[in-house]
Coordinates of C-alpha atoms and ligand atoms in Angstrom, one line a residue:
M1 CA 15.1 -40.3 -13.5
A2 CA 12.2 -42.2 -12.1
K3 CA 10.8 -44.6 -14.6
G4 CA 7.2 -43.6 -15.5
P5 CA 4.7 -45.5 -17.6
Q6 CA 6.0 -46.6 -21.0
V7 CA 4.7 -48.3 -24.1
D8 CA 6.2 -49.2 -27.4
F9 CA 3.6 -47.5 -29.5
L10 CA 0.9 -45.0 -28.6
V11 CA -2.1 -44.7 -30.9
V12 CA -4.3 -41.7 -30.5
G13 CA -7.8 -42.5 -31.8
A14 CA -9.8 -45.7 -32.1
G15 CA -11.4 -45.4 -35.5
V16 CA -10.5 -47.6 -38.5
A17 CA -7.0 -46.1 -39.0
G18 CA -6.0 -46.3 -35.4
L19 CA -7.3 -49.8 -34.9
R20 CA -5.7 -51.1 -38.1
T21 CA -2.4 -49.6 -37.2
A22 CA -2.6 -51.0 -33.6
V23 CA -3.3 -54.5 -35.0
E24 CA -0.2 -54.4 -37.1
L25 CA 2.0 -52.9 -34.4
A26 CA 0.9 -55.5 -31.8
R27 CA 2.7 -58.2 -33.7
F28 CA 6.0 -56.6 -32.6
G29 CA 5.4 -54.5 -29.5
D30 CA 3.0 -53.2 -26.8
V31 CA 0.4 -50.8 -28.0
L32 CA -1.7 -48.3 -26.0
V33 CA -4.8 -47.0 -27.9
V34 CA -6.3 -43.9 -26.3
T35 CA -9.7 -42.4 -27.2
K36 CA -11.4 -39.5 -25.6
E37 CA -14.8 -41.1 -25.3
S38 CA -15.9 -44.7 -25.3
L39 CA -14.5 -47.1 -28.0
G40 CA -16.6 -46.9 -31.1
E41 CA -17.4 -43.2 -30.7
S42 CA -15.7 -42.1 -33.9
N43 CA -16.5 -40.9 -37.4
T44 CA -15.8 -44.5 -38.5
H45 CA -18.6 -45.8 -36.4
Y46 CA -21.1 -43.4 -38.1
A47 CA -20.0 -44.1 -41.7
Q48 CA -23.1 -45.4 -43.5
G49 CA -22.6 -45.8 -47.3
G50 CA -19.8 -48.3 -47.4
I51 CA -16.2 -49.1 -48.3
A52 CA -15.1 -48.7 -52.0
V53 CA -12.9 -51.5 -53.1
A54 CA -11.9 -53.0 -56.5
M55 CA -12.1 -56.8 -55.9
D56 CA -12.2 -57.9 -59.5
G57 CA -8.6 -57.7 -60.7
D58 CA -6.4 -55.3 -62.5
Q59 CA -8.9 -53.6 -64.7
D60 CA -11.2 -53.0 -61.8
I61 CA -8.3 -51.5 -59.8
A62 CA -7.4 -49.2 -62.8
L63 CA -11.0 -48.0 -62.9
H64 CA -11.0 -47.3 -59.2
L65 CA -7.8 -45.3 -59.6
D66 CA -9.3 -43.4 -62.4
D67 CA -12.4 -42.4 -60.5
T68 CA -10.4 -41.4 -57.4
V69 CA -8.1 -39.2 -59.5
K70 CA -10.9 -37.6 -61.4
A71 CA -12.9 -36.8 -58.3
G72 CA -9.9 -35.1 -56.7
D73 CA -10.0 -32.3 -59.4
G74 CA -6.3 -32.4 -60.4
L75 CA -4.7 -32.6 -57.0
V76 CA -4.7 -36.3 -56.2
D77 CA -1.3 -37.7 -55.4
R78 CA -1.3 -40.5 -57.9
R79 CA 1.1 -42.6 -55.8
A80 CA -1.1 -42.4 -52.8
A81 CA -4.2 -43.3 -54.9
E82 CA -2.3 -46.3 -56.5
A83 CA -1.4 -47.6 -53.0
L84 CA -5.0 -47.3 -51.9
V85 CA -6.6 -49.1 -54.8
S86 CA -4.0 -51.8 -55.3
E87 CA -3.5 -52.6 -51.6
G88 CA -7.2 -52.1 -50.8
P89 CA -8.5 -55.6 -51.9
L90 CA -6.0 -57.4 -49.6
R91 CA -6.8 -55.2 -46.7
V92 CA -10.6 -55.8 -47.1
A93 CA -10.1 -59.6 -47.6
E94 CA -8.1 -59.6 -44.4
L95 CA -10.9 -57.7 -42.6
I96 CA -13.4 -60.2 -43.8
E97 CA -11.2 -63.0 -42.5
W98 CA -11.1 -61.2 -39.1
G99 CA -14.9 -61.3 -39.0
A100 CA -16.4 -58.3 -40.8
N101 CA -19.7 -59.2 -42.3
F102 CA -20.5 -57.3 -45.5
D103 CA -24.0 -57.7 -47.0
R104 CA -24.3 -60.6 -49.4
E105 CA -26.8 -61.7 -52.0
A106 CA -29.6 -63.7 -50.4
G107 CA -28.7 -67.4 -50.1
S108 CA -25.0 -66.8 -50.5
E109 CA -24.3 -66.5 -46.8
G110 CA -21.3 -68.7 -45.8
E111 CA -20.1 -69.1 -49.4
A112 CA -16.5 -68.1 -50.1
G113 CA -15.6 -65.5 -52.7
I114 CA -16.2 -61.8 -53.3
G115 CA -18.7 -62.6 -56.1
H116 CA -21.6 -62.8 -53.7
F117 CA -21.2 -59.5 -51.9
L118 CA -23.7 -56.8 -52.7
R119 CA -22.2 -53.7 -54.2
T120 CA -23.6 -50.3 -54.5
R121 CA -22.6 -47.1 -56.3
E122 CA -22.2 -43.5 -55.1
G123 CA -21.3 -40.2 -56.6
A124 CA -18.4 -40.1 -59.2
H125 CA -18.0 -43.9 -59.2
S126 CA -18.1 -45.4 -62.7
L127 CA -19.5 -48.7 -61.4
A128 CA -21.0 -50.3 -58.3
R129 CA -18.0 -51.3 -56.2
I130 CA -19.0 -50.2 -52.7
L131 CA -19.4 -53.0 -50.1
H132 CA -21.8 -52.3 -47.2
A133 CA -22.8 -53.9 -44.0
R134 CA -26.1 -54.2 -42.2
G135 CA -27.5 -51.9 -45.0
D136 CA -26.3 -48.5 -43.8
A137 CA -24.2 -49.5 -40.8
T138 CA -20.9 -50.2 -42.6
G139 CA -18.7 -48.1 -40.3
A140 CA -20.2 -49.7 -37.2
E141 CA -19.6 -53.2 -38.5
I142 CA -16.0 -52.4 -39.5
S143 CA -15.4 -50.8 -36.1
R144 CA -17.0 -53.9 -34.4
A145 CA -14.9 -56.4 -36.3
L146 CA -11.6 -54.5 -35.8
L147 CA -12.3 -54.0 -32.1
T148 CA -13.2 -57.6 -31.5
F149 CA -10.1 -58.7 -33.3
A150 CA -7.9 -56.1 -31.5
R151 CA -9.2 -57.0 -28.0
V152 CA -7.9 -60.5 -28.2
H153 CA -4.3 -59.2 -28.8
K154 CA -2.6 -59.3 -25.4
R155 CA -0.3 -56.6 -26.5
I156 CA -3.0 -54.0 -27.2
R157 CA -4.4 -52.0 -24.3
F158 CA -7.2 -49.5 -24.6
S159 CA -7.7 -46.4 -22.5
E160 CA -11.2 -44.9 -23.0
W161 CA -12.2 -41.4 -21.8
T162 CA -8.5 -40.4 -22.2
R163 CA -7.3 -37.4 -24.2
V164 CA -3.8 -36.4 -25.1
S165 CA -3.2 -33.0 -23.5
G166 CA 0.3 -32.6 -25.0
L167 CA 3.1 -34.3 -26.9
V168 CA 6.5 -34.6 -25.2
V169 CA 9.4 -33.6 -27.5
A170 CA 13.1 -34.0 -26.8
D171 CA 15.8 -33.1 -29.4
G172 CA 13.2 -32.6 -32.1
R173 CA 11.6 -36.0 -31.6
V174 CA 8.3 -37.0 -30.1
I175 CA 9.1 -39.3 -27.2
G176 CA 5.8 -39.5 -25.4
A177 CA 2.5 -37.8 -24.5
D178 CA 0.6 -36.4 -21.6
L179 CA -2.7 -38.2 -21.0
A180 CA -5.6 -36.8 -19.1
G181 CA -8.2 -39.4 -18.1
A182 CA -11.7 -38.4 -17.2
E183 CA -14.7 -40.0 -15.5
P184 CA -17.2 -41.1 -18.1
P185 CA -20.4 -39.0 -17.8
R186 CA -23.2 -40.7 -15.9
S187 CA -25.7 -40.2 -18.8
K188 CA -25.1 -39.9 -22.5
S189 CA -27.2 -36.7 -22.5
G190 CA -24.9 -35.1 -19.9
P191 CA -22.6 -32.3 -21.1
A192 CA -19.7 -33.7 -23.1
G193 CA -16.2 -33.2 -21.8
Q194 CA -16.9 -31.6 -18.4
A195 CA -16.0 -34.6 -16.3
P196 CA -13.3 -34.0 -13.7
H197 CA -9.8 -35.4 -14.2
R198 CA -9.3 -38.9 -13.0
S199 CA -5.7 -39.2 -13.9
H200 CA -2.9 -37.2 -15.4
V201 CA 0.1 -39.2 -16.6
R202 CA 3.1 -38.8 -18.9
V203 CA 3.7 -41.9 -21.1
A204 CA 7.0 -42.6 -22.9
A205 CA 6.6 -44.2 -26.3
R206 CA 8.9 -45.2 -29.2
S207 CA 6.5 -43.5 -31.5
V208 CA 3.1 -41.9 -31.5
L209 CA 0.4 -42.2 -34.2
I210 CA -2.2 -39.5 -34.6
A211 CA -5.4 -41.2 -35.9
S212 CA -7.9 -39.0 -34.2
G213 CA -10.0 -38.2 -37.3
G214 CA -11.4 -34.9 -38.7
A215 CA -12.8 -31.7 -37.4
G216 CA -16.4 -31.4 -38.7
Q217 CA -17.3 -29.7 -35.4
V218 CA -15.6 -26.5 -36.7
F219 CA -18.8 -25.9 -38.6
S220 CA -22.3 -25.5 -37.2
D221 CA -23.8 -27.8 -39.8
T222 CA -21.9 -31.1 -39.8
T223 CA -22.6 -34.8 -40.1
N224 CA -19.7 -35.5 -37.7
P225 CA -20.1 -36.6 -34.1
S226 CA -19.2 -34.2 -31.2
V227 CA -15.8 -35.8 -30.8
A228 CA -14.6 -34.6 -34.3
T229 CA -12.8 -31.5 -33.0
G230 CA -9.5 -31.8 -34.8
D231 CA -7.5 -32.2 -31.6
G232 CA -4.8 -34.5 -33.1
I233 CA -4.2 -32.2 -36.0
A234 CA -3.8 -29.2 -33.7
L235 CA -1.5 -31.1 -31.3
A236 CA 0.7 -32.2 -34.2
A237 CA 1.0 -28.7 -35.4
T238 CA 2.1 -27.4 -32.0
V239 CA 5.2 -29.7 -32.1
G240 CA 6.1 -28.6 -35.7
A241 CA 4.2 -31.0 -38.0
E242 CA 3.2 -29.4 -41.3
L243 CA -0.4 -29.2 -42.3
A244 CA -1.5 -29.5 -45.9
D245 CA -4.7 -28.8 -48.0
M246 CA -6.6 -27.4 -45.1
E247 CA -8.9 -25.4 -47.4
F248 CA -10.4 -28.6 -48.8
Y249 CA -13.4 -29.5 -46.6
Q250 CA -15.9 -31.8 -48.2
F251 CA -19.6 -30.9 -47.7
H252 CA -21.9 -33.9 -47.9
P253 CA -24.8 -32.9 -50.1
T254 CA -27.6 -34.6 -48.1
A255 CA -27.7 -34.1 -44.4
F256 CA -31.2 -34.2 -42.8
A257 CA -32.6 -30.7 -42.9
L258 CA -35.5 -30.4 -40.5
E259 CA -35.3 -27.3 -38.2
G260 CA -34.3 -28.4 -34.7
A261 CA -33.2 -31.9 -35.8
P262 CA -29.6 -33.0 -36.0
R263 CA -27.8 -32.9 -39.4
F264 CA -28.0 -36.7 -39.6
L265 CA -26.4 -38.2 -42.7
I266 CA -28.7 -39.4 -45.4
S267 CA -26.3 -41.6 -47.2
E268 CA -25.2 -41.0 -50.8
A269 CA -26.0 -44.7 -51.2
L270 CA -29.7 -43.8 -51.4
R271 CA -28.9 -41.9 -54.6
G272 CA -26.8 -44.9 -55.7
E273 CA -29.9 -47.0 -55.4
G274 CA -31.9 -44.5 -57.4
A275 CA -33.1 -41.6 -55.2
W276 CA -33.6 -38.3 -57.0
L277 CA -33.2 -34.7 -55.8
R278 CA -36.1 -32.3 -56.2
N279 CA -36.4 -28.6 -55.5
D280 CA -39.5 -27.0 -54.0
R281 CA -41.1 -26.8 -57.4
G282 CA -40.8 -30.6 -57.8
E283 CA -38.1 -30.3 -60.5
R284 CA -35.4 -32.9 -60.7
F285 CA -32.9 -30.1 -60.9
M286 CA -29.6 -32.1 -61.3
E287 CA -30.5 -32.3 -65.0
R288 CA -29.3 -28.7 -65.2
Y289 CA -26.0 -29.2 -63.4
H290 CA -24.2 -32.4 -64.5
P291 CA -24.6 -35.3 -66.9
L292 CA -24.2 -37.8 -64.0
L293 CA -27.3 -36.2 -62.3
E294 CA -27.6 -37.2 -58.7
L295 CA -24.4 -39.3 -58.9
A296 CA -22.2 -36.3 -60.0
P297 CA -19.1 -35.7 -57.8
R298 CA -20.1 -34.7 -54.3
D299 CA -18.9 -31.1 -54.5
V300 CA -21.0 -30.5 -57.6
V301 CA -24.2 -31.9 -56.0
A302 CA -23.6 -30.0 -52.8
R303 CA -23.3 -26.7 -54.7
A304 CA -26.3 -27.5 -56.9
I305 CA -28.4 -28.0 -53.7
A306 CA -27.1 -24.7 -52.3
H307 CA -28.1 -22.9 -55.5
E308 CA -31.5 -24.4 -55.6
S309 CA -32.2 -23.5 -52.0
M310 CA -31.1 -19.9 -52.4
A311 CA -33.8 -17.5 -51.4
D312 CA -35.6 -15.5 -54.0
P313 CA -33.0 -12.9 -55.1
T314 CA -35.8 -10.3 -55.5
D315 CA -36.9 -10.7 -51.9
A316 CA -34.3 -10.2 -49.2
Q317 CA -36.6 -11.5 -46.5
S318 CA -37.5 -14.8 -48.2
P319 CA -36.4 -17.9 -46.3
P320 CA -34.2 -20.5 -48.0
R321 CA -36.1 -22.9 -50.2
P322 CA -36.3 -26.5 -49.2
V323 CA -34.6 -29.3 -51.3
Y324 CA -35.7 -32.9 -51.0
L325 CA -34.5 -36.4 -51.6
D326 CA -37.1 -38.5 -53.3
M327 CA -37.0 -42.2 -53.1
R328 CA -40.6 -42.9 -53.8
Q329 CA -40.0 -44.1 -57.3
V330 CA -37.4 -46.8 -56.2
R331 CA -39.3 -50.1 -56.4
N332 CA -36.5 -52.6 -57.1
I333 CA -35.3 -52.9 -53.5
D334 CA -36.8 -53.3 -50.1
V335 CA -36.0 -49.7 -48.9
P336 CA -36.4 -50.1 -45.1
A337 CA -34.4 -53.3 -45.2
R338 CA -31.6 -51.8 -47.3
F339 CA -31.5 -48.6 -45.2
P340 CA -32.6 -49.7 -41.7
G341 CA -30.6 -47.1 -39.7
I342 CA -31.8 -44.1 -41.8
S343 CA -35.4 -45.4 -41.9
A344 CA -35.4 -45.7 -38.1
F345 CA -34.0 -42.2 -37.7
L346 CA -36.6 -40.7 -40.1
A347 CA -39.4 -42.6 -38.4
N348 CA -38.7 -40.4 -35.3
Y349 CA -39.8 -37.4 -37.4
G350 CA -42.8 -39.3 -38.9
L351 CA -41.1 -39.7 -42.3
D352 CA -40.9 -42.8 -44.5
L353 CA -38.5 -43.1 -47.4
R354 CA -41.1 -45.0 -49.4
H355 CA -43.8 -42.3 -49.2
D356 CA -42.3 -39.0 -48.2
L357 CA -40.0 -36.4 -49.6
I358 CA -37.0 -36.0 -47.2
P359 CA -35.7 -32.5 -46.6
V360 CA -31.9 -32.3 -47.1
R361 CA -29.1 -29.8 -47.3
P362 CA -25.3 -29.9 -47.3
A363 CA -23.3 -30.2 -44.1
A364 CA -19.5 -30.4 -43.4
H365 CA -18.5 -34.0 -43.7
Y366 CA -14.8 -34.8 -44.3
L367 CA -11.5 -33.0 -44.2
M368 CA -9.3 -33.8 -47.2
G369 CA -6.4 -31.9 -45.6
G370 CA -4.7 -32.6 -42.4
I371 CA -1.2 -33.5 -41.0
R372 CA 1.1 -33.8 -44.0
T373 CA 2.6 -37.3 -44.2
D374 CA 4.5 -39.3 -46.7
L375 CA 3.0 -42.5 -48.0
V376 CA 3.9 -44.4 -44.9
G377 CA 2.5 -42.1 -42.3
R378 CA 5.7 -40.1 -41.4
T379 CA 5.1 -36.5 -40.5
A380 CA 7.8 -33.7 -40.5
V381 CA 8.5 -34.6 -36.8
K382 CA 10.5 -37.6 -35.9
G383 CA 8.6 -40.1 -33.8
L384 CA 5.2 -38.6 -34.9
Y385 CA 3.1 -40.4 -37.5
A386 CA -0.5 -39.9 -38.7
A387 CA -3.1 -41.9 -40.6
G388 CA -6.7 -41.6 -41.6
E389 CA -8.7 -38.4 -41.8
A390 CA -6.2 -36.6 -39.5
A391 CA -3.5 -37.2 -42.1
C392 CA -3.0 -35.7 -45.6
T393 CA -1.2 -37.9 -48.0
G394 CA -2.7 -36.0 -51.0
L395 CA -4.8 -39.1 -51.7
H396 CA -8.1 -37.2 -51.9
G397 CA -6.8 -34.1 -53.7
A398 CA -9.5 -31.4 -53.6
N399 CA -12.5 -33.7 -53.3
R400 CA -12.6 -37.2 -51.8
L401 CA -14.3 -40.0 -53.9
A402 CA -17.2 -41.3 -51.8
S403 CA -16.5 -44.3 -49.6
N404 CA -12.8 -44.1 -50.1
S405 CA -12.1 -43.1 -46.5
L406 CA -12.7 -46.4 -44.6
L407 CA -10.4 -48.0 -47.2
E408 CA -7.9 -45.3 -46.6
G409 CA -7.9 -46.1 -42.8
L410 CA -7.1 -49.7 -43.5
V411 CA -4.4 -49.2 -46.2
F412 CA -2.6 -46.2 -44.7
G413 CA -3.0 -47.5 -41.1
A414 CA -1.2 -50.7 -42.1
R415 CA 1.4 -48.6 -43.9
A416 CA 2.0 -46.3 -41.0
A417 CA 2.5 -49.3 -38.7
R418 CA 5.2 -50.6 -41.0
S419 CA 7.2 -47.4 -40.9
M420 CA 6.8 -47.1 -37.1
L421 CA 8.3 -50.6 -36.9
S422 CA 11.0 -50.1 -39.4
D423 CA 12.1 -46.7 -38.0
S424 CA 12.6 -48.6 -34.7
L425 CA 13.1 -45.6 -32.5
P426 CA 14.4 -46.3 -29.0
L427 CA 12.4 -45.5 -25.9
V428 CA 13.6 -42.4 -24.1
P429 CA 12.6 -41.9 -20.5
V430 CA 10.4 -38.9 -19.8
E431 CA 10.2 -36.6 -16.8
P432 CA 7.0 -37.0 -14.8
P433 CA 4.4 -34.3 -15.6
G434 CA 3.7 -31.4 -13.3
P435 CA 0.6 -31.5 -11.1
A436 CA -2.7 -31.7 -13.0
P437 CA -4.3 -28.2 -13.4
P438 CA -7.6 -27.8 -11.6
T439 CA -10.8 -28.1 -13.6
L440 CA -12.3 -25.1 -15.2
A441 CA -15.2 -23.5 -13.2
A442 CA -18.8 -23.9 -14.4
R443 CA -19.1 -20.2 -15.5
E444 CA -16.0 -20.4 -17.7
T445 CA -17.1 -23.7 -19.1
R446 CA -20.4 -22.1 -20.2
R447 CA -18.4 -19.2 -21.8
V448 CA -16.2 -21.8 -23.6
Q449 CA -19.3 -23.4 -25.0
E450 CA -20.7 -20.0 -26.2
L451 CA -17.4 -19.3 -27.9
I452 CA -17.5 -22.7 -29.7
T453 CA -21.0 -22.1 -30.9
G454 CA -20.1 -18.7 -32.2
L455 CA -17.1 -20.0 -34.0
Q456 CA -19.1 -22.8 -35.6
A457 CA -21.8 -20.4 -36.9
S458 CA -19.1 -18.0 -38.2
M459 CA -17.3 -20.7 -40.0
W460 CA -20.5 -22.0 -41.6
A461 CA -21.4 -18.5 -42.7
H462 CA -18.0 -17.4 -43.8
A463 CA -16.0 -20.5 -44.9
G464 CA -18.7 -22.9 -46.0
L465 CA -19.8 -24.1 -49.4
L466 CA -19.6 -20.8 -51.2
R467 CA -16.6 -18.7 -50.2
E468 CA -15.3 -15.2 -51.0
E469 CA -12.7 -12.9 -49.6
T470 CA -14.9 -10.5 -47.7
L471 CA -16.7 -13.3 -46.0
M472 CA -13.5 -15.1 -45.1
R473 CA -11.9 -11.9 -43.7
Q474 CA -14.9 -11.6 -41.4
G475 CA -14.5 -15.3 -40.5
L476 CA -10.8 -14.5 -39.6
A477 CA -11.9 -11.6 -37.4
D478 CA -14.3 -13.8 -35.6
Q479 CA -11.7 -16.5 -35.2
Q480 CA -9.2 -14.0 -33.8
A481 CA -11.8 -12.8 -31.2
C482 CA -12.5 -16.3 -30.2
Q483 CA -8.8 -17.1 -29.9
S484 CA -8.2 -14.0 -27.6
A485 CA -11.2 -14.9 -25.4
L486 CA -9.9 -18.5 -25.1
A487 CA -6.4 -17.3 -24.3
E488 CA -7.9 -15.2 -21.4
I489 CA -9.7 -18.2 -20.0
A490 CA -6.6 -20.5 -20.4
A491 CA -4.5 -17.9 -18.5
Q492 CA -6.3 -18.9 -15.4
R493 CA -4.2 -22.1 -15.6
R494 CA -7.3 -24.3 -15.3
S495 CA -8.1 -27.0 -17.8
S496 CA -11.0 -29.0 -19.2
R497 CA -11.6 -31.1 -22.2
R498 CA -14.0 -28.6 -23.6
L499 CA -11.5 -25.8 -23.3
S500 CA -8.9 -27.8 -25.1
E501 CA -11.4 -28.8 -27.8
A502 CA -12.3 -25.1 -28.2
Q503 CA -8.6 -24.3 -28.7
S504 CA -8.3 -27.1 -31.3
L505 CA -11.3 -25.9 -33.2
C506 CA -10.1 -22.3 -33.1
F507 CA -6.7 -23.5 -34.5
I508 CA -8.4 -25.5 -37.2
A509 CA -10.7 -22.6 -38.2
R510 CA -7.7 -20.4 -38.7
A511 CA -5.9 -23.0 -40.8
I512 CA -8.9 -23.5 -43.0
L513 CA -9.4 -19.7 -43.4
V514 CA -5.8 -18.8 -44.2
A515 CA -5.5 -21.6 -46.7
A516 CA -8.8 -20.8 -48.3
L517 CA -8.0 -17.2 -48.6
A518 CA -4.6 -18.0 -50.2
R519 CA -6.1 -20.3 -52.8
T520 CA -7.6 -17.7 -55.2
E521 CA -9.3 -20.2 -57.5
S522 CA -12.1 -22.8 -57.2
R523 CA -11.2 -26.4 -57.2
G524 CA -13.1 -29.5 -55.8
A525 CA -14.7 -28.7 -52.5
H526 CA -13.2 -25.3 -52.3
F527 CA -15.4 -22.9 -54.2
R528 CA -14.9 -19.1 -54.3
N529 CA -17.6 -16.8 -55.8
D530 CA -14.8 -14.3 -56.4
F531 CA -12.6 -16.8 -58.3
P532 CA -15.0 -19.2 -59.8
R533 CA -12.6 -21.0 -62.1
R534 CA -9.9 -23.6 -61.7
D535 CA -6.5 -22.0 -62.2
D536 CA -4.0 -24.8 -63.1
A537 CA -1.3 -22.3 -64.1
N538 CA -1.0 -21.1 -60.5
F539 CA -2.7 -23.6 -58.3
L540 CA -2.1 -27.1 -59.5
K541 CA -0.4 -27.5 -56.1
H542 CA -1.0 -28.5 -52.5
S543 CA -1.1 -25.8 -49.8
A544 CA 1.3 -26.3 -46.9
L545 CA 1.0 -24.5 -43.6
G546 CA 4.0 -24.4 -41.3
G547 CA 4.3 -23.3 -37.7
E548 CA 4.7 -19.7 -38.7
G549 CA 1.2 -19.7 -40.1
Q550 CA 2.2 -18.8 -43.7
V551 CA 0.7 -20.7 -46.6
R552 CA 2.9 -22.0 -49.4
F553 CA 1.9 -23.8 -52.5
E554 CA 3.9 -26.8 -53.6
A555 CA 3.6 -29.4 -56.3
W556 CA 4.2 -32.9 -54.8
Ligands
SIN601 C1 -22.4 -41.7 -47.3 O1 -22.8 -42.7 -46.9 O2 -23.0 -40.9 -48.1 C2 -21.0 -41.2 -46.9 C3 -20.0 -42.0 -47.5 C4 -18.7 -41.3 -47.5 O3 -18.6 -40.1 -47.0 O4 -17.7 -41.8 -47.9

């Protein structure tokens, strides 16, 4: 067989989990990191609030564990949470050594020791333990530091504008992947994902890591960037990996809510610094919902906002009522300096955190479920590993504790690398791929986009914050129609990134809907109007979704 391109390790995704894994792997082998847009275009890059970490010893670690477990509403895998909180301090110290600059107390720049880092609080944290960088640009700083560090490794190569169009399996093991490279668009405003193929190669790898992040784009209202289409999760499922906890999608309470504006994230850290929530009558309504007020767990705050914004039940025509974030009373910090990115964004709409009420509403933010892995990134398929938001270790249970996900990427990325190394799978030569399919015509491309938009709106309406059987059945019917229409387009044997993203989103939508229908209780981020209570007798279990599409519930 002709020897095609090969690499020791293939990493899919260049967010915090992918980069941290790559750095670890590069000590022992050659690593190729592929990302479907430019480096840095990831959920990691847009993370604002910070990275939660217990840097003050054992008692601090125990408290972080306790908060993580409580937030997860009974379903956190304790061993995963213990790994996160106990290994987290080392991973963060290492990151600082590699050049990450977290915000420090004035005058302490250059001094050693964690004591001088500024720490903030977010929902469901019992104390201020969240490090941040450049105010509200924590993800961008972590991404910058990791990329800078990774680029000097001779054994790490990056391939931007490259997507994985398929995984190659032999004898039940993943032995490589098909990569489709595209020309970067000429302008950022150009349509995403329509660029013609530049290359189409099959790469052999000892093992493949999926670290391609979440799937917020399955909902019309999301804080996630356009790249978050769940591709890696869908790919893993096509080769037999099991998915878990897909019903648990976290809705961030405070996305910007001006008509026509993007659902930009208004960080929970604003509430950590003292911002209040008010309804359209000016009431600080969280007093009626939870003793922790604005710092209640995220699912509680999101549902409280949804209730407050419900239209007048006596008037079917009444529009939803606005809900606002109010920072005007916060006087102990320099608000624009603490939140420069959010302040700059709001200035585009003539709003100033110091003087104005900011309209907010919930939006899809983080997938707690994903590709089921053990605690070292192994999936059900030999040769295939997963880490970060694409993976589900059970760490987040039914509701992720705010700012735990950047830490998750570091801790579980390093762990996945260690199992990829210790499993030491041999390279297996792969057959060259067939010819690249021609690119989808413009008319079909427009149709694909229409289908995506319809699916997103349906998922928001039928599987969003407040779910019930009749709504979700309608969602399933819409999903089925979308899937059939996409299958017709795919039958033309033409391809495009957007078509493949649409197929991924359609797959993710189905996984969310069937798992959410099967969980006839309310827990964490999954709330059902028709089953409003938590049912530990039947559902103190994770959902698992195999290739046959059936949902099982299992205690791990
Ligand atoms: C935020 O800044 O509010 C988001 C933090 C997170 O999702 O962990």
